[in-house]
């Protein structure tokens, strides 16, 4: 089955202690869509401006991503610029230019509306709701978010949470939203806000799932060298949704393995700037790391 | 087989946001010895002062710990006092009174010298070396340390590292010692300093082993409520060494499972002040959590 993915489609200018790369293909939806495309057909919902390089459209196409939901509007593509500190964990946003995303409220193509797997990748919760409202009968809806929305759009986010199957956020956001220091206390509170599945991302420490069948401690694939972690969280959730959409039967049976696949795609994402490394891997390379993760965690 | 454990035997005064407990039984060797005692006989090397409460001697005895190597000298027992912040991760030392540890340089009882498993729990590297020098033919020597020794006794520590099978330290110490931000780069450098096995502890994020058979990502048992993490790292390494000493055949075959047992004992340690919770558990409770950890990580 295919996955519908909405989120930001952006140009990212990324600075790390070792290099600087302007105007890379980025955005939560771009990372998530490429990650999901390794496992399932993807329908992308997003918007770009007239400055969007045609080579990035080609990149989406090479991954078989359905672009009927990607609008090109007069104006500038969403542009984000950020800088990482030496430890590659702390980053600060230097610039955010929303551009054509400022007023984006898409009407979904008819053939998008019956997608069974929906990923509301990180973007304004109002836009996530706007897309969700157009879906006919999704089987599994997951959403990611970021600290910005907790600060400026909490009401919309809380409304969205009631309608999700799965909510994905990172540890500091979980703390912000619940005021709980202990992750397991935070998880309890997050379930009360709506979603049956909650996944807390912990960067290089992996992630934790809390769902109807209890917890799952999902490892991160160990990396010798992190070049650029931008989009790792989006790749994780994209890979997870792509795997889920390709698996028959109840979500509960597949979600752990789906997280492992997401974790592996995220590891590739970190090994290059933007999407440069992710777009070069293939299914075989992914399977190899999944097997390695199995070996790394068995006892 | 039995484990010889040297380290601090202390009185700990611990303050958390919720409570304050003066003069609990503490010290790296106390935590490690009780943890190891669930799996193997333990020979303790340490020193206490005349103020050491007899009930703490009884506690060691209840765990079957051999106390021929525990001296009682005129003067005060090592006293440590610390305070935890709300998140229970950051702590600051309020007071360190070395007392009788100041000049402690024990001669090991004859029957201690042929122990095959030796744990040099956290204490001055010179004392760790002093004990190691008296061992006849140990099969497996592990040592733990703390940031203090990296600052004031680095030369001794580097000397010690050359003689270890396993070195256990936490992530911030690994960073301090190697100047590497990436944990896997740090591990490489740590191996070059001597030990074949290096284990980096990451608190609630678990730990990672790097050894001849590659990496092992060891999870931490998830806890709803951390009462007092003092001694968790010592319990981890104590439990690990206790399990190793009870397992036949090459260390490589057992070390992953040994770390899991250590991780479980450490989880109990965190659930009470000092050793109060650890001393109340039994082997069955430990096995239950080991099984749970297996379920929590399978995919």
GROMACS .gro file of N, CA and C in nm, chain B residues 90-227:
model
  414
  389UNK      N    1   2.200   1.506   3.680
  389UNK     CA    2   2.310   1.590   3.727
  389UNK      C    3   2.320   1.583   3.879
  390UNK      N    4   2.440   1.562   3.925
  390UNK     CA    5   2.459   1.565   4.069
  390UNK      C    6   2.586   1.644   4.101
  391UNK      N    7   2.589   1.701   4.220
  391UNK     CA    8   2.713   1.766   4.261
  391UNK      C    9   2.755   1.712   4.397
  392UNK      N   10   2.886   1.699   4.409
  392UNK     CA   11   2.944   1.650   4.534
  392UNK      C   12   2.948   1.765   4.632
  393UNK      N   13   2.891   1.743   4.749
  393UNK     CA   14   2.891   1.848   4.852
  393UNK      C   15   3.013   1.834   4.942
  394UNK      N   16   3.061   1.711   4.957
  394UNK     CA   17   3.163   1.685   5.058
  394UNK      C   18   3.230   1.550   5.030
  395UNK      N   19   3.362   1.546   5.043
  395UNK     CA   20   3.433   1.418   5.038
  395UNK      C   21   3.533   1.413   5.152
  396UNK      N   22   3.511   1.323   5.248
  396UNK     CA   23   3.607   1.305   5.356
  396UNK      C   24   3.667   1.166   5.343
  397UNK      N   25   3.793   1.159   5.299
  397UNK     CA   26   3.855   1.029   5.271
  397UNK      C   27   3.871   0.942   5.396
  398UNK      N   28   3.893   1.008   5.509
  398UNK     CA   29   3.907   0.934   5.636
  398UNK      C   30   4.015   0.828   5.627
  399UNK      N   31   3.982   0.705   5.670
  399UNK     CA   32   4.081   0.597   5.675
  399UNK      C   33   4.130   0.555   5.536
  400UNK      N   34   4.064   0.599   5.430
  400UNK     CA   35   4.110   0.563   5.296
  400UNK      C   36   4.236   0.639   5.256
  401UNK      N   37   4.261   0.747   5.329
  401UNK     CA   38   4.371   0.836   5.293
  401UNK      C   39   4.504   0.762   5.279
  402UNK      N   40   4.528   0.669   5.368
  402UNK     CA   41   4.659   0.600   5.369
  402UNK      C   42   4.644   0.449   5.347
  403UNK      N   43   4.530   0.407   5.298
  403UNK     CA   44   4.500   0.264   5.286
  403UNK      C   45   4.585   0.198   5.176
  404UNK      N   46   4.664   0.099   5.214
  404UNK     CA   47   4.744   0.023   5.117
  404UNK      C   48   4.749  -0.120   5.166
  405UNK      N   49   4.642  -0.195   5.143
  405UNK     CA   50   4.626  -0.325   5.210
  405UNK      C   51   4.721  -0.432   5.158
  406UNK      N   52   4.754  -0.524   5.244
  406UNK     CA   53   4.817  -0.650   5.204
  406UNK      C   54   4.704  -0.751   5.197
  407UNK      N   55   4.686  -0.812   5.081
  407UNK     CA   56   4.571  -0.902   5.064
  407UNK      C   57   4.591  -1.032   5.142
  408UNK      N   58   4.485  -1.084   5.203
  408UNK     CA   59   4.492  -1.218   5.263
  408UNK      C   60   4.538  -1.319   5.157
  409UNK      N   61   4.614  -1.415   5.198
  409UNK     CA   62   4.668  -1.517   5.108
  409UNK      C   63   4.560  -1.574   5.016
  410UNK      N   64   4.445  -1.610   5.076
  410UNK     CA   65   4.341  -1.679   4.998
  410UNK      C   66   4.268  -1.584   4.902
  411UNK      N   67   4.300  -1.455   4.907
  411UNK     CA   68   4.242  -1.360   4.811
  411UNK      C   69   4.325  -1.356   4.682
  412UNK      N   70   4.454  -1.391   4.697
  412UNK     CA   71   4.548  -1.361   4.588
  412UNK      C   72   4.531  -1.447   4.463
  413UNK      N   73   4.460  -1.561   4.480
  413UNK     CA   74   4.441  -1.645   4.361
  413UNK      C   75   4.302  -1.632   4.299
  414UNK      N   76   4.230  -1.526   4.335
  414UNK     CA   77   4.098  -1.503   4.273
  414UNK      C   78   4.118  -1.488   4.122
  415UNK      N   79   4.029  -1.546   4.043
  415UNK     CA   80   4.042  -1.543   3.898
  415UNK      C   81   3.973  -1.421   3.838
  416UNK      N   82   3.870  -1.371   3.905
  416UNK     CA   83   3.798  -1.253   3.855
  416UNK      C   84   3.821  -1.137   3.951
  417UNK      N   85   3.872  -1.028   3.897
  417UNK     CA   86   3.909  -0.915   3.981
  417UNK      C   87   3.836  -0.790   3.931
  418UNK      N   88   3.763  -0.727   4.023
  418UNK     CA   89   3.698  -0.601   3.988
  418UNK      C   90   3.762  -0.489   4.069
  419UNK      N   91   3.829  -0.399   3.997
  419UNK     CA   92   3.886  -0.281   4.060
  419UNK      C   93   3.781  -0.172   4.048
  420UNK      N   94   3.689  -0.172   4.145
  420UNK     CA   95   3.581  -0.074   4.142
  420UNK      C   96   3.639   0.065   4.167
  421UNK      N   97   3.560   0.167   4.141
  421UNK     CA   98   3.610   0.303   4.145
  421UNK      C   99   3.676   0.341   4.277
  422UNK      N  100   3.803   0.377   4.268
  422UNK     CA  101   3.884   0.424   4.381
  422UNK      C  102   4.013   0.477   4.316
  423UNK      N  103   4.103   0.534   4.392
  423UNK     CA  104   4.228   0.587   4.335
  423UNK      C  105   4.300   0.479   4.252
  424UNK      N  106   4.341   0.512   4.130
  424UNK     CA  107   4.410   0.415   4.045
  424UNK      C  108   4.534   0.355   4.112
  425UNK      N  109   4.600   0.431   4.199
  425UNK     CA  110   4.719   0.377   4.268
  425UNK      C  111   4.680   0.261   4.358
  426UNK      N  112   4.565   0.271   4.422
  426UNK     CA  113   4.516   0.162   4.506
  426UNK      C  114   4.472   0.043   4.421
  427UNK      N  115   4.409   0.074   4.307
  427UNK     CA  116   4.370  -0.034   4.215
  427UNK      C  117   4.494  -0.111   4.170
  428UNK      N  118   4.601  -0.037   4.137
  428UNK     CA  119   4.726  -0.101   4.095
  428UNK      C  120   4.789  -0.181   4.209
  429UNK      N  121   4.786  -0.122   4.328
  429UNK     CA  122   4.843  -0.187   4.446
  429UNK      C  123   4.778  -0.324   4.470
  430UNK      N  124   4.647  -0.332   4.451
  430UNK     CA  125   4.576  -0.459   4.470
  430UNK      C  126   4.608  -0.554   4.355
  431UNK      N  127   4.603  -0.502   4.233
  431UNK     CA  128   4.629  -0.586   4.116
  431UNK      C  129   4.768  -0.649   4.122
  432UNK      N  130   4.864  -0.573   4.177
  432UNK     CA  131   5.002  -0.624   4.187
  432UNK      C  132   5.014  -0.746   4.279
  433UNK      N  133   4.916  -0.765   4.363
  433UNK     CA  134   4.922  -0.878   4.456
  433UNK      C  135   4.849  -1.002   4.404
  434UNK      N  136   4.787  -0.990   4.290
  434UNK     CA  137   4.712  -1.103   4.237
  434UNK      C  138   4.807  -1.198   4.165
  435UNK      N  139   4.779  -1.328   4.180
  435UNK     CA  140   4.870  -1.427   4.123
  435UNK      C  141   4.851  -1.447   3.973
  436UNK      N  142   4.728  -1.482   3.935
  436UNK     CA  143   4.708  -1.516   3.794
  436UNK      C  144   4.559  -1.495   3.759
  437UNK      N  145   4.515  -1.371   3.764
  437UNK     CA  146   4.373  -1.347   3.738
  437UNK      C  147   4.337  -1.381   3.593
  438UNK      N  148   4.215  -1.431   3.573
  438UNK     CA  149   4.166  -1.464   3.439
  438UNK      C  150   4.110  -1.339   3.371
  439UNK      N  151   4.043  -1.256   3.452
  439UNK     CA  152   3.974  -1.141   3.393
  439UNK      C  153   3.974  -1.026   3.493
  440UNK      N  154   4.035  -0.916   3.451
  440UNK     CA  155   4.045  -0.798   3.539
  440UNK      C  156   3.968  -0.682   3.477
  441UNK      N  157   3.872  -0.628   3.551
  441UNK     CA  158   3.796  -0.512   3.503
  441UNK      C  159   3.814  -0.398   3.601
  442UNK      N  160   3.814  -0.276   3.548
  442UNK     CA  161   3.822  -0.160   3.637
  442UNK      C  162   3.722  -0.054   3.594
  443UNK      N  163   3.670   0.014   3.693
  443UNK     CA  164   3.582   0.129   3.673
  443UNK      C  165   3.661   0.252   3.721
  444UNK      N  166   3.616   0.370   3.688
  444UNK     CA  167   3.686   0.489   3.737
  444UNK      C  168   3.587   0.604   3.751
  445UNK      N  169   3.638   0.725   3.776
  445UNK     CA  170   3.552   0.843   3.777
  445UNK      C  171   3.632   0.965   3.732
  446UNK      N  172   3.561   1.071   3.699
  446UNK     CA  173   3.625   1.191   3.644
  446UNK      C  174   3.737   1.245   3.733
  447UNK      N  175   3.716   1.235   3.865
  447UNK     CA  176   3.817   1.284   3.960
  447UNK      C  177   3.956   1.232   3.928
  448UNK      N  178   3.968   1.100   3.901
  448UNK     CA  179   4.099   1.039   3.878
  448UNK      C  180   4.157   1.081   3.744
  449UNK      N  181   4.070   1.109   3.649
  449UNK     CA  182   4.118   1.160   3.519
  449UNK      C  183   4.185   1.296   3.540
  450UNK      N  184   4.136   1.369   3.638
  450UNK     CA  185   4.191   1.501   3.665
  450UNK      C  186   4.316   1.498   3.753
  451UNK      N  187   4.315   1.412   3.855
  451UNK     CA  188   4.426   1.421   3.952
  451UNK      C  189   4.520   1.300   3.952
  452UNK      N  190   4.485   1.193   3.878
  452UNK     CA  191   4.572   1.073   3.882
  452UNK      C  192   4.578   1.006   3.745
  453UNK      N  193   4.587   1.089   3.643
  453UNK     CA  194   4.582   1.037   3.506
  453UNK      C  195   4.696   0.940   3.477
  454UNK      N  196   4.816   0.973   3.529
  454UNK     CA  197   4.933   0.890   3.501
  454UNK      C  198   4.913   0.748   3.554
  455UNK      N  199   4.866   0.739   3.679
  455UNK     CA  200   4.838   0.607   3.738
  455UNK      C  201   4.731   0.533   3.658
  456UNK      N  202   4.630   0.608   3.618
  456UNK     CA  203   4.519   0.546   3.546
  456UNK      C  204   4.567   0.488   3.413
  457UNK      N  205   4.651   0.562   3.343
  457UNK     CA  206   4.702   0.514   3.213
  457UNK      C  207   4.789   0.389   3.232
  458UNK      N  208   4.861   0.386   3.343
  458UNK     CA  209   4.942   0.269   3.377
  458UNK      C  210   4.851   0.148   3.401
  459UNK      N  211   4.745   0.174   3.474
  459UNK     CA  212   4.648   0.067   3.504
  459UNK      C  213   4.584   0.012   3.377
  460UNK      N  214   4.548   0.102   3.287
  460UNK     CA  215   4.475   0.063   3.165
  460UNK      C  216   4.549  -0.045   3.087
  461UNK      N  217   4.679  -0.038   3.089
  461UNK     CA  218   4.761  -0.135   3.014
  461UNK      C  219   4.747  -0.276   3.069
  462UNK      N  220   4.696  -0.287   3.192
  462UNK     CA  221   4.694  -0.420   3.257
  462UNK      C  222   4.552  -0.475   3.272
  463UNK      N  223   4.457  -0.408   3.209
  463UNK     CA  224   4.317  -0.450   3.226
  463UNK      C  225   4.269  -0.536   3.110
  464UNK      N  226   4.175  -0.626   3.139
  464UNK     CA  227   4.099  -0.689   3.032
  464UNK      C  228   3.984  -0.597   2.991
  465UNK      N  229   3.917  -0.540   3.091
  465UNK     CA  230   3.801  -0.456   3.062
  465UNK      C  231   3.807  -0.324   3.137
  466UNK      N  232   3.775  -0.218   3.068
  466UNK     CA  233   3.770  -0.087   3.131
  466UNK      C  234   3.627  -0.034   3.115
  467UNK      N  235   3.573   0.011   3.227
  467UNK     CA  236   3.435   0.058   3.230
  467UNK      C  237   3.435   0.204   3.271
  468UNK      N  238   3.370   0.288   3.193
  468UNK     CA  239   3.365   0.431   3.227
  468UNK      C  240   3.238   0.491   3.170
  469UNK      N  241   3.203   0.610   3.214
  469UNK     CA  242   3.080   0.665   3.155
  469UNK      C  243   3.112   0.756   3.037
  470UNK      N  244   3.007   0.798   2.966
  470UNK     CA  245   3.027   0.868   2.839
  470UNK      C  246   3.104   0.999   2.855
  471UNK      N  247   3.076   1.073   2.961
  471UNK     CA  248   3.147   1.200   2.975
  471UNK      C  249   3.295   1.176   3.008
  472UNK      N  250   3.322   1.070   3.083
  472UNK     CA  251   3.462   1.036   3.111
  472UNK      C  252   3.534   0.991   2.984
  473UNK      N  253   3.464   0.915   2.900
  473UNK     CA  254   3.524   0.871   2.773
  473UNK      C  255   3.560   0.992   2.688
  474UNK      N  256   3.473   1.091   2.690
  474UNK     CA  257   3.499   1.215   2.616
  474UNK      C  258   3.618   1.290   2.676
  475UNK      N  259   3.621   1.298   2.809
  475UNK     CA  260   3.732   1.367   2.878
  475UNK      C  261   3.866   1.303   2.846
  476UNK      N  262   3.868   1.170   2.845
  476UNK     CA  263   3.993   1.095   2.833
  476UNK      C  264   4.044   1.093   2.689
  477UNK      N  265   3.952   1.094   2.592
  477UNK     CA  266   3.995   1.079   2.452
  477UNK      C  267   3.980   1.206   2.370
  478UNK      N  268   3.905   1.303   2.423
  478UNK     CA  269   3.874   1.426   2.349
  478UNK      C  270   3.791   1.397   2.222
  479UNK      N  271   3.727   1.282   2.218
  479UNK     CA  272   3.645   1.246   2.102
  479UNK      C  273   3.498   1.266   2.135
  480UNK      N  274   3.426   1.337   2.047
  480UNK     CA  275   3.282   1.354   2.066
  480UNK      C  276   3.207   1.228   2.027
  481UNK      N  277   3.251   1.165   1.920
  481UNK     CA  278   3.185   1.045   1.873
  481UNK      C  279   3.228   0.925   1.958
  482UNK      N  280   3.128   0.853   2.009
  482UNK     CA  281   3.157   0.745   2.102
  482UNK      C  282   3.239   0.634   2.038
  483UNK      N  283   3.217   0.610   1.911
  483UNK     CA  284   3.288   0.499   1.847
  483UNK      C  285   3.434   0.535   1.817
  484UNK      N  286   3.459   0.663   1.793
  484UNK     CA  287   3.597   0.709   1.783
  484UNK      C  288   3.664   0.702   1.919
  485UNK      N  289   3.588   0.737   2.024
  485UNK     CA  290   3.642   0.730   2.160
  485UNK      C  291   3.679   0.585   2.194
  486UNK      N  292   3.592   0.492   2.158
  486UNK     CA  293   3.618   0.350   2.187
  486UNK      C  294   3.748   0.303   2.123
  487UNK      N  295   3.770   0.344   2.000
  487UNK     CA  296   3.893   0.306   1.930
  487UNK      C  297   4.017   0.352   2.009
  488UNK      N  298   4.013   0.479   2.052
  488UNK     CA  299   4.126   0.533   2.127
  488UNK      C  300   4.143   0.462   2.261
  489UNK      N  301   4.033   0.427   2.325
  489UNK     CA  302   4.040   0.361   2.455
  489UNK      C  303   4.103   0.223   2.443
  490UNK      N  304   4.072   0.151   2.335
  490UNK     CA  305   4.136   0.021   2.312
  490UNK      C  306   4.288   0.037   2.299
  491UNK      N  307   4.327   0.144   2.232
  491UNK     CA  308   4.472   0.166   2.213
  491UNK      C  309   4.543   0.189   2.345
  492UNK      N  310   4.468   0.230   2.448
  492UNK     CA  311   4.528   0.251   2.580
  492UNK      C  312   4.548   0.120   2.654
  493UNK      N  313   4.498   0.010   2.600
  493UNK     CA  314   4.523  -0.119   2.663
  493UNK      C  315   4.411  -0.222   2.660
  494UNK      N  316   4.295  -0.190   2.717
  494UNK     CA  317   4.196  -0.296   2.740
  494UNK      C  318   4.131  -0.349   2.611
  495UNK      N  319   4.112  -0.482   2.611
  495UNK     CA  320   4.052  -0.552   2.499
  495UNK      C  321   3.901  -0.527   2.497
  496UNK      N  322   3.845  -0.511   2.615
  496UNK     CA  323   3.702  -0.479   2.628
  496UNK      C  324   3.688  -0.339   2.684
  497UNK      N  325   3.608  -0.256   2.619
  497UNK     CA  326   3.576  -0.126   2.676
  497UNK      C  327   3.424  -0.114   2.684
  498UNK      N  328   3.376  -0.071   2.798
  498UNK     CA  329   3.232  -0.054   2.816
  498UNK      C  330   3.205   0.091   2.854
  499UNK      N  331   3.124   0.158   2.772
  499UNK     CA  332   3.087   0.296   2.806
  499UNK      C  333   2.944   0.295   2.860
  500UNK      N  334   2.929   0.349   2.981
  500UNK     CA  335   2.798   0.356   3.046
  500UNK      C  336   2.729   0.488   3.007
  501UNK      N  337   2.600   0.478   2.976
  501UNK     CA  338   2.526   0.598   2.935
  501UNK      C  339   2.403   0.621   3.022
  502UNK      N  340   2.412   0.582   3.149
  502UNK     CA  341   2.300   0.603   3.242
  502UNK      C  342   2.173   0.537   3.191
  503UNK      N  343   2.065   0.613   3.186
  503UNK     CA  344   1.935   0.556   3.146
  503UNK      C  345   1.932   0.516   2.999
  504UNK      N  346   2.037   0.552   2.924
  504UNK     CA  347   2.043   0.509   2.784
  504UNK      C  348   2.115   0.376   2.767
  505UNK      N  349   2.149   0.311   2.877
  505UNK     CA  350   2.216   0.181   2.867
  505UNK      C  351   2.366   0.194   2.856
  506UNK      N  352   2.427   0.096   2.793
  506UNK     CA  353   2.573   0.097   2.781
  506UNK      C  354   2.612   0.031   2.650
  507UNK      N  355   2.738   0.051   2.613
  507UNK     CA  356   2.785  -0.013   2.491
  507UNK      C  357   2.918  -0.083   2.517
  508UNK      N  358   2.925  -0.206   2.470
  508UNK     CA  359   3.048  -0.284   2.481
  508UNK      C  360   3.119  -0.282   2.349
  509UNK      N  361   3.250  -0.264   2.354
  509UNK     CA  362   3.332  -0.284   2.236
  509UNK      C  363   3.436  -0.390   2.272
  510UNK      N  364   3.435  -0.500   2.200
  510UNK     CA  365   3.526  -0.610   2.233
  510UNK      C  366   3.570  -0.683   2.109
  511UNK      N  367   3.643  -0.793   2.127
  511UNK     CA  368   3.695  -0.868   2.013
  511UNK      C  369   3.586  -0.913   1.916
  512UNK      N  370   3.466  -0.935   1.967
  512UNK     CA  371   3.356  -0.977   1.880
  512UNK      C  372   3.266  -0.861   1.840
  513UNK      N  373   3.319  -0.741   1.843
  513UNK     CA  374   3.241  -0.625   1.798
  513UNK      C  375   3.167  -0.556   1.911
  514UNK      N  376   3.064  -0.483   1.871
  514UNK     CA  377   2.988  -0.403   1.968
  514UNK      C  378   2.869  -0.481   2.022
  515UNK      N  379   2.827  -0.440   2.141
  515UNK     CA  380   2.699  -0.486   2.193
  515UNK      C  381   2.628  -0.364   2.252
  516UNK      N  382   2.505  -0.341   2.209
  516UNK     CA  383   2.427  -0.230   2.262
  516UNK      C  384   2.341  -0.285   2.376
  517UNK      N  385   2.379  -0.254   2.497
  517UNK     CA  386   2.311  -0.308   2.615
  517UNK      C  387   2.208  -0.208   2.666
  518UNK      N  388   2.081  -0.249   2.671
  518UNK     CA  389   1.978  -0.154   2.715
  518UNK      C  390   1.978  -0.135   2.866
  519UNK      N  391   1.924  -0.023   2.910
  519UNK     CA  392   1.895  -0.005   3.053
  519UNK      C  393   1.751  -0.050   3.074
  520UNK      N  394   1.724  -0.110   3.189
  520UNK     CA  395   1.587  -0.148   3.219
  520UNK      C  396   1.505  -0.022   3.244
  521UNK      N  397   1.391  -0.007   3.174
  521UNK     CA  398   1.314   0.118   3.188
  521UNK      C  399   1.250   0.133   3.325
  522UNK      N  400   1.270   0.247   3.387
  522UNK     CA  401   1.218   0.273   3.522
  522UNK      C  402   1.120   0.388   3.523
  523UNK      N  403   1.008   0.366   3.590
  523UNK     CA  404   0.910   0.473   3.608
  523UNK      C  405   0.957   0.578   3.705
  524UNK      N  406   1.036   0.534   3.800
  524UNK     CA  407   1.070   0.626   3.908
  524UNK      C  408   1.211   0.599   3.956
  525UNK      N  409   1.297   0.697   3.941
  525UNK     CA  410   1.434   0.686   3.990
  525UNK      C  411   1.442   0.757   4.124
  526UNK      N  412   1.467   0.681   4.230
  526UNK     CA  413   1.474   0.739   4.364
  526UNK      C  414   1.613   0.794   4.392
   0.00000   0.00000   0.00000
